CSV table of N, CA and C in Angstrom, one decimal:
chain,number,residue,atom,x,y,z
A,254,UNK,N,232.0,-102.5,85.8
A,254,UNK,CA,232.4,-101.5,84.9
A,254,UNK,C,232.9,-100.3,85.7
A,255,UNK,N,234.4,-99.9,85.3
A,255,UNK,CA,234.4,-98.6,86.0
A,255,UNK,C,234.2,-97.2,85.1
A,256,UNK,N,233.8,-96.3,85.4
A,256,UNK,CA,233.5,-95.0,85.5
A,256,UNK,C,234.7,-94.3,85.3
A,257,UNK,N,235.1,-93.2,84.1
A,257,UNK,CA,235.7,-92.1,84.4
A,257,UNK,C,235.0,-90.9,84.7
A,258,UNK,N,235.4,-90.3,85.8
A,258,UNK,CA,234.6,-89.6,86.3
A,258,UNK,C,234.9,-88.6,85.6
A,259,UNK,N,236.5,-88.3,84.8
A,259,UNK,CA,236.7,-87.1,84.1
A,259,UNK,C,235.9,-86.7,83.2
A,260,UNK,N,235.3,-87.8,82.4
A,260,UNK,CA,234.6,-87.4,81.1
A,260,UNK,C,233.0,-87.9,81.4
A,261,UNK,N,231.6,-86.5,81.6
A,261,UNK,CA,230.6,-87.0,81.8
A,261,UNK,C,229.8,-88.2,81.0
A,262,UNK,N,230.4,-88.5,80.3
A,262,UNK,CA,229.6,-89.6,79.3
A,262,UNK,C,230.0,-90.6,79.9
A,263,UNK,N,230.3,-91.0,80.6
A,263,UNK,CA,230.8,-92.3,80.8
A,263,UNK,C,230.1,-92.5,82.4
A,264,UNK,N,229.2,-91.4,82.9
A,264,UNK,CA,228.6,-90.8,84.3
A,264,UNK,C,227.0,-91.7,83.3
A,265,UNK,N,227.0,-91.7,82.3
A,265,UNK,CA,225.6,-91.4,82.5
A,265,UNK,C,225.3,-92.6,81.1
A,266,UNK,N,226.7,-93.2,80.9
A,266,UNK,CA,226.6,-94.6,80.0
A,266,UNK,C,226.4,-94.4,78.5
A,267,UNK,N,226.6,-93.1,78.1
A,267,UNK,CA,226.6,-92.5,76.7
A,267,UNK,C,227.8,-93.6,75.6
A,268,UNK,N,228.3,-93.8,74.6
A,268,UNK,CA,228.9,-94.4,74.0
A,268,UNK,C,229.1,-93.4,73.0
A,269,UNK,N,230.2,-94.0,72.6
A,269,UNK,CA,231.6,-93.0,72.0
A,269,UNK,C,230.1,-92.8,70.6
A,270,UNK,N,229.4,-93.9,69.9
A,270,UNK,CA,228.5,-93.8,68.9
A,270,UNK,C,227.3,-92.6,68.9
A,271,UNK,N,227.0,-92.6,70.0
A,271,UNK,CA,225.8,-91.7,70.3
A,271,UNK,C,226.4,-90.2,70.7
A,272,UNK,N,227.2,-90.0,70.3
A,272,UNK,CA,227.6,-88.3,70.3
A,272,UNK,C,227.7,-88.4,69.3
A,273,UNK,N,227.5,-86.7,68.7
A,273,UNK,CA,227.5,-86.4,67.2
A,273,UNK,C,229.1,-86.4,66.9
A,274,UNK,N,229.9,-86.8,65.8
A,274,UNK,CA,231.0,-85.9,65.3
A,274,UNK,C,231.3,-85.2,64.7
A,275,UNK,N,232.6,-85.3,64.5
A,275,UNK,CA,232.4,-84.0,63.1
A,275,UNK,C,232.2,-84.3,62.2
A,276,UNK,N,231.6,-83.0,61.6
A,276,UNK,CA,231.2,-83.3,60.2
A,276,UNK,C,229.6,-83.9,60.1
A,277,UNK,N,229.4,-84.5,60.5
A,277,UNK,CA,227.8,-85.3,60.6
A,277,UNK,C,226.7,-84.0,60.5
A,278,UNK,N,225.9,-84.3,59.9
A,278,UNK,CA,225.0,-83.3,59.6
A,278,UNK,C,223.7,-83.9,60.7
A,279,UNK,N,223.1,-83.1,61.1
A,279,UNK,CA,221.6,-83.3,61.8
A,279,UNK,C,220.9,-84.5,61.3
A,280,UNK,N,220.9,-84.6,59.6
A,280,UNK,CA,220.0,-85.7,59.2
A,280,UNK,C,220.8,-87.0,59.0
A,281,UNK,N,221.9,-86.9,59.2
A,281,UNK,CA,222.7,-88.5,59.2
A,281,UNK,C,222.7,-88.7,60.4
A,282,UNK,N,222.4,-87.8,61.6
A,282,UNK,CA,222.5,-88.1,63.0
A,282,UNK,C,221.4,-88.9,63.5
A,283,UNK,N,220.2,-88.2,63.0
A,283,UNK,CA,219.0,-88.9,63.0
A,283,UNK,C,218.9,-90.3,62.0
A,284,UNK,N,219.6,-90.4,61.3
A,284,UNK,CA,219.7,-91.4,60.3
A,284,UNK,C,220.2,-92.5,61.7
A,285,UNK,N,221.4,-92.2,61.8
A,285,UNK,CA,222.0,-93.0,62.6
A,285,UNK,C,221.5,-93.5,63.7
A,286,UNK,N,220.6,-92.6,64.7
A,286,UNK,CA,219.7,-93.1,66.1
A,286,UNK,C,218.9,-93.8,65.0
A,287,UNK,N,218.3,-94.1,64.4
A,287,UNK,CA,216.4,-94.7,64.1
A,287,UNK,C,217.6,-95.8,63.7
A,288,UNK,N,218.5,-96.1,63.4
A,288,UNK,CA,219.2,-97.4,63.2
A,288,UNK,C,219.1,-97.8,64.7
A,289,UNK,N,220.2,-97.1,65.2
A,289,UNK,CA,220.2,-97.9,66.7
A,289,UNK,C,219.4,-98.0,67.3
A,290,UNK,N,218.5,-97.5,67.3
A,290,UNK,CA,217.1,-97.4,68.1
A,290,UNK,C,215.3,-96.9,67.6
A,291,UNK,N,215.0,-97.9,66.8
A,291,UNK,CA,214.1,-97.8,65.8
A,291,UNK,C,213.1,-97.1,66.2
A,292,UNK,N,212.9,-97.3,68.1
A,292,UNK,CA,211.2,-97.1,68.8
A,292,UNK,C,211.8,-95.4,68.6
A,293,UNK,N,213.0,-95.0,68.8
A,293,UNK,CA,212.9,-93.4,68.9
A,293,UNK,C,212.4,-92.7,67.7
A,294,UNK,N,212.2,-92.9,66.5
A,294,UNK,CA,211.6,-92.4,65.8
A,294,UNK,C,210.0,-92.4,66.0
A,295,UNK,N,209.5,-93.8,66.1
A,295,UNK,CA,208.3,-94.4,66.8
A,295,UNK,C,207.6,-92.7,67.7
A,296,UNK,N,209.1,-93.0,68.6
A,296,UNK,CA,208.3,-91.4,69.9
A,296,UNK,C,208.7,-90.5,69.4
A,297,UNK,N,209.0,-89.7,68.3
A,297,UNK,CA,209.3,-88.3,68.0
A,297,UNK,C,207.7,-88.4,67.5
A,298,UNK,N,207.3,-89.4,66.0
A,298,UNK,CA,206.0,-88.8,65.6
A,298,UNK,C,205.1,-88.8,66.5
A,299,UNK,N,204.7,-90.2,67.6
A,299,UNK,CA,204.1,-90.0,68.7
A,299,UNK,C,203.8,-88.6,69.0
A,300,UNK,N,205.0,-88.3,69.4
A,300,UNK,CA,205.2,-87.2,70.2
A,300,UNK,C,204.6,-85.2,69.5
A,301,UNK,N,204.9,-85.8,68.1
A,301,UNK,CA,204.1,-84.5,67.1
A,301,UNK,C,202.9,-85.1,67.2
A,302,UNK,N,202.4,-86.0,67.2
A,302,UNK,CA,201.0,-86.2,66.3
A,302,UNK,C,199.8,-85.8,67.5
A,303,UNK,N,200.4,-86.7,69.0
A,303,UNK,CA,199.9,-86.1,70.2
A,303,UNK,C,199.6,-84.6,70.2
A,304,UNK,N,200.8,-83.8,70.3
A,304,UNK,CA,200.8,-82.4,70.3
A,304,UNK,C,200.0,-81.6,69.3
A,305,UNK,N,200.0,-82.3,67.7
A,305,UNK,CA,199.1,-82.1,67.0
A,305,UNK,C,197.5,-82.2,67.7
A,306,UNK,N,197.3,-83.3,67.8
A,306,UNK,CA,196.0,-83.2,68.5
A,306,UNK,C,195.2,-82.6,70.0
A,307,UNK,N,196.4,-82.4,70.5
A,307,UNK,CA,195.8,-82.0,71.6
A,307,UNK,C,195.8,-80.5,71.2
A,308,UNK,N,196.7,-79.8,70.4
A,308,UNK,CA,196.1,-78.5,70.1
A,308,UNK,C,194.9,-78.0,69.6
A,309,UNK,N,194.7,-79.3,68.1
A,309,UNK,CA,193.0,-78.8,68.1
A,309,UNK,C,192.5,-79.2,68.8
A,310,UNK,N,192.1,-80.8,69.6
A,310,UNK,CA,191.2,-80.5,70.4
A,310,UNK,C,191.3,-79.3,71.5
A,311,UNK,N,192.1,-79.1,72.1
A,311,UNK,CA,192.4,-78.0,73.0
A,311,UNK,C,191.2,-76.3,72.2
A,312,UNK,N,191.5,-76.6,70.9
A,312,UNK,CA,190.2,-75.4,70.4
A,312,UNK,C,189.2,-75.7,70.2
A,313,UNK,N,188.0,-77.0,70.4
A,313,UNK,CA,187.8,-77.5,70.3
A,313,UNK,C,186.8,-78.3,71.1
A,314,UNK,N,186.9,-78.2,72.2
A,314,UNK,CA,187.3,-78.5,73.2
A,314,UNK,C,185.2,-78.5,74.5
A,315,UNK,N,184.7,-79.4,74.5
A,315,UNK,CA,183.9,-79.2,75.1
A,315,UNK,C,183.2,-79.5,76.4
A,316,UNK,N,184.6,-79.8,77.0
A,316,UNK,CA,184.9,-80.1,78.4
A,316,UNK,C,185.8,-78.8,79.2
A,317,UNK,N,186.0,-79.1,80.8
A,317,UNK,CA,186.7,-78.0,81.6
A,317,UNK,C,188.1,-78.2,80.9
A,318,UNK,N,189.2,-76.9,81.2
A,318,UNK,CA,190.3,-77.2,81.4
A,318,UNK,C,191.4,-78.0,81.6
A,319,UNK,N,191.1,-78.0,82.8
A,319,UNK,CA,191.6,-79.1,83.7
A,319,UNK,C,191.7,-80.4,83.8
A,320,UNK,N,189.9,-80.6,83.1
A,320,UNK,CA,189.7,-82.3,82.6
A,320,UNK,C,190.6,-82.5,81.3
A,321,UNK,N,190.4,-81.7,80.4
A,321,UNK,CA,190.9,-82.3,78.9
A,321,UNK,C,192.6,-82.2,79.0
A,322,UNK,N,193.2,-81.5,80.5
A,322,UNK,CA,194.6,-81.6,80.3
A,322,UNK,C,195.3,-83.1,80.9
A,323,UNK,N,194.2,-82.9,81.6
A,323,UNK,CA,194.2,-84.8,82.5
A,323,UNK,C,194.2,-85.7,81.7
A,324,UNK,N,193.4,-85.7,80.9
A,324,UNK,CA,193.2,-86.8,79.6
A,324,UNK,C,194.2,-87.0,78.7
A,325,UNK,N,194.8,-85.9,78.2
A,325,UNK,CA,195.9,-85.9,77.5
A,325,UNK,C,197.4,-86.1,78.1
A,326,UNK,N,197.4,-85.6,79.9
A,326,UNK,CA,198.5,-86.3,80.0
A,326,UNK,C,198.4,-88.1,80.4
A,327,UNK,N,197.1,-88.4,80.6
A,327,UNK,CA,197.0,-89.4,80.5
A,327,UNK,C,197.2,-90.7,79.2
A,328,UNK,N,196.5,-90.0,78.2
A,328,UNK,CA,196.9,-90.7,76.5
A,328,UNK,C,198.5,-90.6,77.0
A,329,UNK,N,199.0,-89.6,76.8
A,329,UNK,CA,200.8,-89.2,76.5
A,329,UNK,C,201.1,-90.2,77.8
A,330,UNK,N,201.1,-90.5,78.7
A,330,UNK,CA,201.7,-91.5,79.6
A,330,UNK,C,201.4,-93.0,78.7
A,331,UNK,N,200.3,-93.2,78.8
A,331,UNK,CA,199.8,-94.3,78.1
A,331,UNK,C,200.9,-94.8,76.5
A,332,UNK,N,200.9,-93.6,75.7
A,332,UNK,CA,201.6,-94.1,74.7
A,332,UNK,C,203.2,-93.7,75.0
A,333,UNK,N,203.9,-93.5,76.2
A,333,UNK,CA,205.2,-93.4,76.5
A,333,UNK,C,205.3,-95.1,77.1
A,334,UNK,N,204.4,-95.4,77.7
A,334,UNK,CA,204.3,-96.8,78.1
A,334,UNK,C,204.6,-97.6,77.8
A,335,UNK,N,203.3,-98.1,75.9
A,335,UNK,CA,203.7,-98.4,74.8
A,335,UNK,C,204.9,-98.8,73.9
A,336,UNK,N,205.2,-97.5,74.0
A,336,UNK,CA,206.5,-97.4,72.9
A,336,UNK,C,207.8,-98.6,74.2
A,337,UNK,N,207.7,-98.0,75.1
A,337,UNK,CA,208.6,-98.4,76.0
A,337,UNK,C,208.8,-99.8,75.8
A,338,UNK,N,207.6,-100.4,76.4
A,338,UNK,CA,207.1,-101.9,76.4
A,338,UNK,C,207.3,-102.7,74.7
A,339,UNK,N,207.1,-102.0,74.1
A,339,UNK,CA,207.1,-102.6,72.5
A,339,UNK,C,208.9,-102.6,72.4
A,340,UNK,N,209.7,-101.6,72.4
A,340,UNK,CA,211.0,-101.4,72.6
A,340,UNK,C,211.9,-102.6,73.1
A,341,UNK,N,211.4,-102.7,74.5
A,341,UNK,CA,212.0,-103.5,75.6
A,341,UNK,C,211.7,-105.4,74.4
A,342,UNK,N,210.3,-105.4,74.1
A,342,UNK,CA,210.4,-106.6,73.4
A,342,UNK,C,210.8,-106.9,72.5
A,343,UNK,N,211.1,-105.7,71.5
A,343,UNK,CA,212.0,-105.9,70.0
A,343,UNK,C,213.0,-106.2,70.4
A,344,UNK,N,214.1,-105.4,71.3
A,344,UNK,CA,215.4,-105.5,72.0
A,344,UNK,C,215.6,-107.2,72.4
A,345,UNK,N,214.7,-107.9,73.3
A,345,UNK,CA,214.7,-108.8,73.4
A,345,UNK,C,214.6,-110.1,72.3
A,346,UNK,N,214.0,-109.9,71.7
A,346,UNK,CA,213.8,-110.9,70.4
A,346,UNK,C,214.5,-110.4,70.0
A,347,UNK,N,215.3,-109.4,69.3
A,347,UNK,CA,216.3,-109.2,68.2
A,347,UNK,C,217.8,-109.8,69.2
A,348,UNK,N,217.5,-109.7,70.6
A,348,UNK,CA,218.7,-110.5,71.2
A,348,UNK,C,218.8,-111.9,71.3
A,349,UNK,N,217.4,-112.6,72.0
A,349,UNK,CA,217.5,-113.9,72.4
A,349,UNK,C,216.8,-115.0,71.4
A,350,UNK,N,215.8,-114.1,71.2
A,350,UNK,CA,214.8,-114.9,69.9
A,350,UNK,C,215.6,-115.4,68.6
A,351,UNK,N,215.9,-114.4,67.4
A,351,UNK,CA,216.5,-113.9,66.9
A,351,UNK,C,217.5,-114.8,66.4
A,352,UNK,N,218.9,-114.4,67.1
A,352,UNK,CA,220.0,-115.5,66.8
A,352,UNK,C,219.6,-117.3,67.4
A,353,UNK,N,219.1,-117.4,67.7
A,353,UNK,CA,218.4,-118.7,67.8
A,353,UNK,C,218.0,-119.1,66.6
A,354,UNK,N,217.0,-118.2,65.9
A,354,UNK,CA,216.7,-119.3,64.7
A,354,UNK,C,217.4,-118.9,63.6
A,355,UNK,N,218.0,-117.7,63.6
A,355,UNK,CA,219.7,-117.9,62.3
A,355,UNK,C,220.4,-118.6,62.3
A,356,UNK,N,221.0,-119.0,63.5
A,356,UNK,CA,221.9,-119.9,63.7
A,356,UNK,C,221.5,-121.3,63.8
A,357,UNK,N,219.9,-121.5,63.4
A,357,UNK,CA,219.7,-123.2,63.5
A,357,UNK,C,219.4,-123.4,62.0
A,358,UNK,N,219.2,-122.5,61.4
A,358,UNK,CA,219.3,-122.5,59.7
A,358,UNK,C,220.5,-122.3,58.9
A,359,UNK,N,221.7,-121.8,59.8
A,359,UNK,CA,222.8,-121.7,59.3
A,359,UNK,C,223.4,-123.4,59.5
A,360,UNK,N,223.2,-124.3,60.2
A,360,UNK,CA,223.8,-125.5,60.6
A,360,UNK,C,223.4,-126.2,59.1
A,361,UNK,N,222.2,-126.5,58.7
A,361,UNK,CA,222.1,-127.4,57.7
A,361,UNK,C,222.7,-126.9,56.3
């Protein structure tokens, strides 16, 4: 595959789909990623609900500093992991799994 170097999206493998255009509002944009890529929604709440909780417990809180920041970047690695690994297997089954058995139900 070659590279235009003139235009950075093509540096970093973006597709003409994944930029906003005109006209598109914020919520059709979002509409449109959680189509192409279902686990990204998956990591936004992730990503509030984490934040959510580590603020209360952060008030809360009946350990050092230090420890309960460890913990939490540890959960938040842990469930970046997750999402990743679950991702990578939907991607695959919705590729190789997938049309295999549509197309052996479509013959008869």
């Amino acid at each position: 595959m070659l590279y235009n170097l003139g235009c950075p999206t093509d540096l970093v493998g973006l597709t003409d789909t994944s930029i906003m255009s005109e006209g598109e509002s914020h919520s059709d944009r979002l509409a449109r990623k959680a189509r192409e890529a279902p686990f990204m929604v998956v990591g936004l709440v992730g990503l509030v609900g984490l934040v959510g909780y580590g603020f209360y417990n952060f008030r809360h809180r009946k350990s050092k500093t230090s420890v309960y920041l460890i913990h939490m970047r540890v959960g938040a690695q842990g469930f970046v992991v997750t999402c990743l690994t679950l991702g990578v297997a939907y991607n695959m089954f919705k590729e190789y799994v997938y049309p295999k058995f549509s197309s052996g139900s479509d013959k008869s």
